[in-house]
mmCIF file of C-alpha atoms in Angstrom:
data_model
loop_
_atom_site.group_PDB
_atom_site.id
_atom_site.type_symbol
_atom_site.label_atom_id
_atom_site.label_comp_id
_atom_site.label_asym_id
_atom_site.label_seq_id
_atom_site.Cartn_x
_atom_site.Cartn_y
_atom_site.Cartn_z
ATOM 1 C CA MET V 393 0.236 0.150 -0.028
ATOM 2 C CA PRO V 394 1.372 3.409 -0.812
ATOM 3 C CA THR V 395 2.558 5.646 2.616
ATOM 4 C CA GLY V 396 0.136 8.222 1.762
ATOM 5 C CA ASN V 397 -2.915 5.135 2.160
ATOM 6 C CA LEU V 398 -1.651 3.735 5.472
ATOM 7 C CA LEU V 399 -1.549 7.201 7.056
ATOM 8 C CA ARG V 400 -4.838 7.614 6.147
ATOM 9 C CA LEU V 401 -5.508 4.992 7.837
ATOM 10 C CA GLN V 402 -3.934 5.110 10.976
ATOM 11 C CA GLN V 403 -5.060 8.298 11.578
ATOM 12 C CA ALA V 404 -8.826 7.218 10.908
ATOM 13 C CA LEU V 405 -8.078 5.352 13.574
ATOM 14 C CA LYS V 406 -9.714 8.534 15.718
ATOM 15 C CA LEU V 407 -7.863 6.816 19.513
ATOM 16 C CA PRO V 408 -5.173 8.004 21.588
ATOM 17 C CA GLY V 409 -2.553 5.277 21.162
ATOM 18 C CA ALA V 410 -4.071 3.554 18.309
ATOM 19 C CA SER V 411 -1.849 1.990 15.704
ATOM 20 C CA LEU V 412 -2.505 -0.378 12.919
ATOM 21 C CA GLN V 413 -0.928 -4.289 13.165
ATOM 22 C CA THR V 414 -0.825 -7.055 10.642
ATOM 23 C CA GLN V 415 -2.067 -10.161 12.360
ATOM 24 C CA TYR V 416 -2.644 -13.690 11.717
ATOM 25 C CA LEU V 417 -5.552 -15.016 12.086
ATOM 26 C CA PRO V 418 -4.917 -18.988 12.419
ATOM 27 C CA ASP V 419 -8.786 -20.274 12.507
ATOM 28 C CA ALA V 420 -8.666 -18.162 9.214
ATOM 29 C CA GLU V 421 -4.877 -18.843 7.649
ATOM 30 C CA LEU V 422 -4.263 -14.805 6.903
ATOM 31 C CA ASN V 423 -3.462 -11.963 7.704
ATOM 32 C CA LEU V 424 -5.230 -8.795 8.652
ATOM 33 C CA LEU V 425 -4.397 -5.390 9.518
ATOM 34 C CA LEU V 426 -6.089 -4.815 12.335
ATOM 35 C CA LEU V 427 -6.814 -1.968 15.170
ATOM 36 C CA GLN V 428 -4.261 -2.271 18.063
ATOM 37 C CA LEU V 429 -3.932 0.189 21.102
ATOM 38 C CA GLN V 430 -1.497 0.347 23.949
ATOM 39 C CA ASP V 431 -4.319 -0.004 26.428
ATOM 40 C CA THR V 432 -6.980 -2.133 25.965
ATOM 41 C CA GLN V 433 -9.058 -0.476 29.605
ATOM 42 C CA LEU V 434 -8.920 2.654 28.277
ATOM 43 C CA GLN V 435 -9.777 5.972 29.617
ATOM 44 C CA LEU V 436 -11.685 8.532 27.204
ATOM 45 C CA ASP V 437 -14.040 11.436 27.747
ATOM 46 C CA ALA V 438 -17.782 11.713 26.651
ATOM 47 C CA GLY V 439 -16.950 13.840 23.733
ATOM 48 C CA GLN V 440 -13.885 11.032 23.091
ATOM 49 C CA ILE V 441 -15.762 8.663 23.023
ATOM 50 C CA ALA V 442 -18.957 9.887 21.156
ATOM 51 C CA ASP V 443 -16.608 10.806 18.218
ATOM 52 C CA PHE V 444 -14.877 6.935 18.155
ATOM 53 C CA TRP V 445 -18.663 5.858 17.812
ATOM 54 C CA GLN V 446 -19.780 7.734 15.712
ATOM 55 C CA GLN V 447 -16.480 7.348 13.176
ATOM 56 C CA LEU V 448 -15.588 3.448 13.695
ATOM 57 C CA PRO V 449 -13.370 2.414 11.552
ATOM 58 C CA TYR V 450 -15.133 -0.959 11.619
ATOM 59 C CA TRP V 451 -12.160 -1.903 8.582
ATOM 60 C CA ALA V 452 -9.318 -2.020 11.436
ATOM 61 C CA PHE V 453 -11.364 -5.232 13.239
ATOM 62 C CA ALA V 454 -12.372 -8.991 12.929
ATOM 63 C CA TRP V 455 -15.386 -9.015 13.060
ATOM 64 C CA ALA V 456 -16.820 -11.790 15.019
ATOM 65 C CA GLY V 457 -19.251 -13.322 12.046
ATOM 66 C CA GLY V 458 -16.219 -12.105 9.307
ATOM 67 C CA ARG V 459 -14.254 -14.736 11.648
ATOM 68 C CA ALA V 460 -16.682 -17.248 11.330
ATOM 69 C CA LEU V 461 -17.474 -17.800 7.842
ATOM 70 C CA ALA V 462 -14.339 -17.263 6.885
ATOM 71 C CA GLN V 463 -13.699 -20.574 9.178
ATOM 72 C CA TRP V 464 -16.054 -22.164 7.341
ATOM 73 C CA LEU V 465 -15.334 -21.898 3.760
ATOM 74 C CA ARG V 466 -11.771 -22.514 4.586
ATOM 75 C CA HIS V 467 -13.501 -26.330 5.428
ATOM 76 C CA ASN V 468 -15.919 -25.907 2.861
ATOM 77 C CA PRO V 469 -14.582 -24.135 0.027
ATOM 78 C CA GLN V 470 -16.419 -26.337 -2.432
ATOM 79 C CA ALA V 471 -19.579 -23.319 -1.725
ATOM 80 C CA VAL V 472 -16.801 -20.611 -3.817
ATOM 81 C CA ARG V 473 -14.529 -22.761 -5.813
ATOM 82 C CA GLY V 474 -14.213 -21.761 -9.027
ATOM 83 C CA LYS V 475 -17.293 -19.013 -9.075
ATOM 84 C CA ARG V 476 -17.627 -15.649 -8.672
ATOM 85 C CA VAL V 477 -18.021 -13.587 -4.977
ATOM 86 C CA LEU V 478 -19.971 -10.571 -3.640
ATOM 87 C CA ASP V 479 -17.956 -10.065 -0.365
ATOM 88 C CA PHE V 480 -20.639 -7.020 0.970
ATOM 89 C CA GLY V 481 -19.836 -4.760 3.360
ATOM 90 C CA CYS V 482 -16.376 -6.198 3.241
ATOM 91 C CA GLY V 483 -14.699 -4.079 5.663
ATOM 92 C CA SER V 484 -11.626 -5.654 6.133
ATOM 93 C CA ALA V 485 -11.981 -7.827 3.112
ATOM 94 C CA LEU V 486 -11.592 -11.075 5.764
ATOM 95 C CA VAL V 487 -14.214 -13.084 4.548
ATOM 96 C CA GLY V 488 -13.474 -11.857 0.074
ATOM 97 C CA ILE V 489 -9.964 -13.142 1.166
ATOM 98 C CA ALA V 490 -11.151 -16.444 2.968
ATOM 99 C CA ALA V 491 -13.189 -16.871 -0.135
ATOM 100 C CA ALA V 492 -10.422 -16.040 -2.896
ATOM 101 C CA ARG V 493 -7.864 -18.415 -0.896
ATOM 102 C CA ALA V 494 -10.457 -21.323 -1.473
ATOM 103 C CA GLY V 495 -10.572 -20.982 -4.774
ATOM 104 C CA ALA V 496 -12.954 -18.336 -5.768
ATOM 105 C CA ARG V 497 -12.361 -17.279 -9.049
ATOM 106 C CA GLU V 498 -13.134 -13.549 -9.217
ATOM 107 C CA VAL V 499 -13.817 -11.875 -5.695
ATOM 108 C CA TRP V 500 -15.156 -8.298 -5.796
ATOM 109 C CA VAL V 501 -15.841 -6.321 -2.637
ATOM 110 C CA ALA V 502 -18.165 -3.581 -1.865
ATOM 111 C CA ASP V 503 -18.027 -1.266 0.803
ATOM 112 C CA LEU V 504 -19.799 2.542 1.604
ATOM 113 C CA ASP V 505 -16.745 3.742 3.595
ATOM 114 C CA PRO V 506 -13.663 4.334 1.325
ATOM 115 C CA ASN V 507 -10.982 3.687 4.172
ATOM 116 C CA ALA V 508 -12.358 0.339 3.615
ATOM 117 C CA MET V 509 -11.316 -0.293 -0.058
ATOM 118 C CA LEU V 510 -8.545 0.922 1.232
ATOM 119 C CA ALA V 511 -7.928 -1.471 3.667
ATOM 120 C CA ALA V 512 -9.197 -4.693 1.867
ATOM 121 C CA GLN V 513 -6.662 -4.139 -1.007
ATOM 122 C CA HIS V 514 -4.307 -3.245 1.345
ATOM 123 C CA ASN V 515 -4.792 -7.151 3.516
ATOM 124 C CA ALA V 516 -5.482 -8.849 -0.335
ATOM 125 C CA ALA V 517 -2.059 -7.997 -1.447
ATOM 126 C CA LEU V 518 -0.806 -9.547 2.709
ATOM 127 C CA ASN V 519 -2.455 -12.839 1.927
ATOM 128 C CA HIS V 520 -1.471 -13.022 -2.294
ATOM 129 C CA VAL V 521 -4.696 -12.150 -3.932
ATOM 130 C CA THR V 522 -6.607 -10.336 -5.924
ATOM 131 C CA LEU V 523 -9.629 -8.837 -5.258
ATOM 132 C CA HIS V 524 -11.913 -6.215 -7.479
ATOM 133 C CA PRO V 525 -13.755 -3.299 -5.541
ATOM 134 C CA VAL V 526 -17.208 -2.689 -6.885
ATOM 135 C CA THR V 527 -18.186 0.843 -8.015
ATOM 136 C CA ALA V 528 -20.810 2.703 -6.425
ATOM 137 C CA GLY V 529 -24.483 1.264 -7.630
ATOM 138 C CA GLN V 530 -22.454 -0.899 -10.151
ATOM 139 C CA TRP V 531 -23.148 -4.301 -8.980
ATOM 140 C CA PRO V 532 -21.332 -7.246 -10.732
ATOM 141 C CA GLU V 533 -23.037 -10.412 -12.536
ATOM 142 C CA VAL V 534 -21.551 -13.097 -9.320
ATOM 143 C CA ASP V 535 -22.459 -16.527 -8.578
ATOM 144 C CA VAL V 536 -22.467 -16.088 -4.826
ATOM 145 C CA LEU V 537 -23.177 -13.183 -2.354
ATOM 146 C CA LEU V 538 -21.199 -13.198 0.631
ATOM 147 C CA ALA V 539 -22.566 -11.213 3.794
ATOM 148 C CA SER V 540 -20.873 -11.117 8.070
ATOM 149 C CA ASP V 541 -22.016 -8.824 10.445
ATOM 150 C CA VAL V 542 -24.188 -6.031 8.147
ATOM 151 C CA LEU V 543 -27.615 -7.083 9.273
ATOM 152 C CA TYR V 544 -27.578 -4.538 12.756
ATOM 153 C CA ASP V 545 -30.308 -2.127 10.751
ATOM 154 C CA ILE V 546 -31.685 -4.339 7.920
ATOM 155 C CA SER V 547 -34.474 -1.937 7.586
ATOM 156 C CA SER V 548 -31.801 0.677 5.874
ATOM 157 C CA SER V 549 -30.343 -2.108 3.537
ATOM 158 C CA THR V 550 -32.402 -1.998 -0.030
ATOM 159 C CA ASP V 551 -28.384 -2.914 -1.613
ATOM 160 C CA LEU V 552 -28.486 -6.122 0.741
ATOM 161 C CA ARG V 553 -31.917 -7.024 0.230
ATOM 162 C CA THR V 554 -31.909 -6.483 -3.760
ATOM 163 C CA LEU V 555 -29.266 -9.246 -4.019
ATOM 164 C CA MET V 556 -29.687 -11.298 -2.033
ATOM 165 C CA LEU V 557 -32.681 -11.570 -3.866
ATOM 166 C CA THR V 558 -31.338 -11.247 -7.004
ATOM 167 C CA ILE V 559 -27.949 -13.405 -6.615
ATOM 168 C CA PRO V 560 -28.607 -17.120 -7.201
ATOM 169 C CA HIS V 561 -26.475 -18.015 -4.124
ATOM 170 C CA TRP V 562 -25.211 -17.134 -0.634
ATOM 171 C CA LEU V 563 -23.857 -17.390 2.644
ATOM 172 C CA LEU V 564 -25.085 -14.621 5.400
ATOM 173 C CA ALA V 565 -22.915 -14.518 8.706
ATOM 174 C CA GLU V 566 -25.229 -12.985 12.068
ATOM 175 C CA SER V 567 -26.067 -13.539 14.942
ATOM 176 C CA ARG V 568 -29.782 -15.797 15.213
ATOM 177 C CA TYR V 569 -31.642 -12.351 16.887
ATOM 178 C CA LYS V 570 -30.038 -10.767 13.339
ATOM 179 C CA LYS V 571 -32.066 -11.974 10.722
ATOM 180 C CA PRO V 572 -33.637 -11.031 7.529
ATOM 181 C CA ASP V 573 -37.455 -12.462 7.474
ATOM 182 C CA PHE V 574 -37.958 -12.066 3.080
ATOM 183 C CA VAL V 575 -36.263 -15.395 2.555
ATOM 184 C CA VAL V 576 -36.665 -18.973 4.058
ATOM 185 C CA LEU V 577 -33.620 -19.646 6.100
ATOM 186 C CA GLN V 578 -31.224 -22.573 6.625
ATOM 187 C CA CYS V 579 -28.773 -22.801 9.376
ATOM 188 C CA LEU V 580 -25.176 -24.804 7.673
ATOM 189 C CA ALA V 581 -23.374 -23.977 11.057
ATOM 190 C CA THR V 582 -22.994 -22.623 14.495
ATOM 191 C CA ASN V 583 -19.337 -21.145 15.525
ATOM 192 C CA THR V 584 -18.875 -19.411 18.408
ATOM 193 C CA THR V 585 -16.174 -16.711 18.310
ATOM 194 C CA SER V 586 -14.895 -13.134 19.301
ATOM 195 C CA THR V 587 -14.413 -9.893 17.518
ATOM 196 C CA LEU V 588 -10.592 -8.757 17.087
ATOM 197 C CA PRO V 589 -8.943 -6.966 18.726
ATOM 198 C CA ALA V 590 -10.611 -7.441 22.682
ATOM 199 C CA ILE V 591 -11.590 -4.112 23.387
ATOM 200 C CA GLY V 592 -14.250 -3.129 26.001
ATOM 201 C CA ASP V 593 -16.956 -5.689 24.886
ATOM 202 C CA PHE V 594 -15.373 -6.799 22.054
ATOM 203 C CA ASP V 595 -13.922 -9.917 23.732
ATOM 204 C CA GLU V 596 -16.859 -11.552 24.188
ATOM 205 C CA ALA V 597 -17.560 -15.040 22.888
ATOM 206 C CA VAL V 598 -21.161 -14.509 20.594
ATOM 207 C CA PRO V 599 -22.605 -17.618 18.588
ATOM 208 C CA VAL V 600 -22.803 -17.082 15.009
ATOM 209 C CA GLU V 601 -24.327 -18.698 12.469
ATOM 210 C CA ILE V 602 -23.809 -19.326 9.063
ATOM 211 C CA TYR V 603 -27.485 -19.174 7.086
ATOM 212 C CA CYS V 604 -27.949 -20.434 2.910
ATOM 213 C CA ARG V 605 -31.281 -19.933 1.431
ATOM 214 C CA ALA V 606 -33.666 -22.570 2.146
ATOM 215 C CA THR V 607 -33.621 -24.551 -1.180
ATOM 216 C CA ASP V 608 -29.989 -24.431 -1.682
ATOM 217 C CA SER V 609 -28.084 -27.544 -0.828
ATOM 218 C CA PRO V 610 -25.559 -27.715 2.080
ATOM 219 C CA LEU V 611 -22.661 -26.557 0.548
ATOM 220 C CA LEU V 612 -24.031 -25.144 -2.529
#
């Protein structure tokens, strides 16, 4: 990654003593650029807390849903092997990279945050894979949709609803309490994992369910 882009990501962290460090995730067998703190028990004033949560650098985390789906793909590569894949709301691109390493023919990544797209390309280079960025609103033709940790506001995600109803196959990793009601789901697996880095309650292990469309075969 060009030095200027890495500096831009560093400045976007919005936390004292924060940096970006490459970390190996053994469960997914890949590397990610993740947020690191000198002190995980931060003492912040109200203004700093509000600023951080309003501009959360979610692309600097390996979220529980993404970790669960990446691990599932590592054990079930046939779900994406030889297929065109879209990682929707990619963040760090953990899932897209896992799909590429599992043998996907083509992997596209999409995110509203330009910093996430920068992080995705950096993480792709770390893992020696190629990811194709989606231009706003111009969705590629793909075989499989991958999405994780994106249903905190399903009512506002028109794009996700449209994609789930039009793309032939999809894999969705979310808490059992957050799932769409406009499709019939089939649960493929449940994995209890946590978000990295462990800041505050992010270290809490949570059950993540991996869903596909009910009409799909268990392994797509």
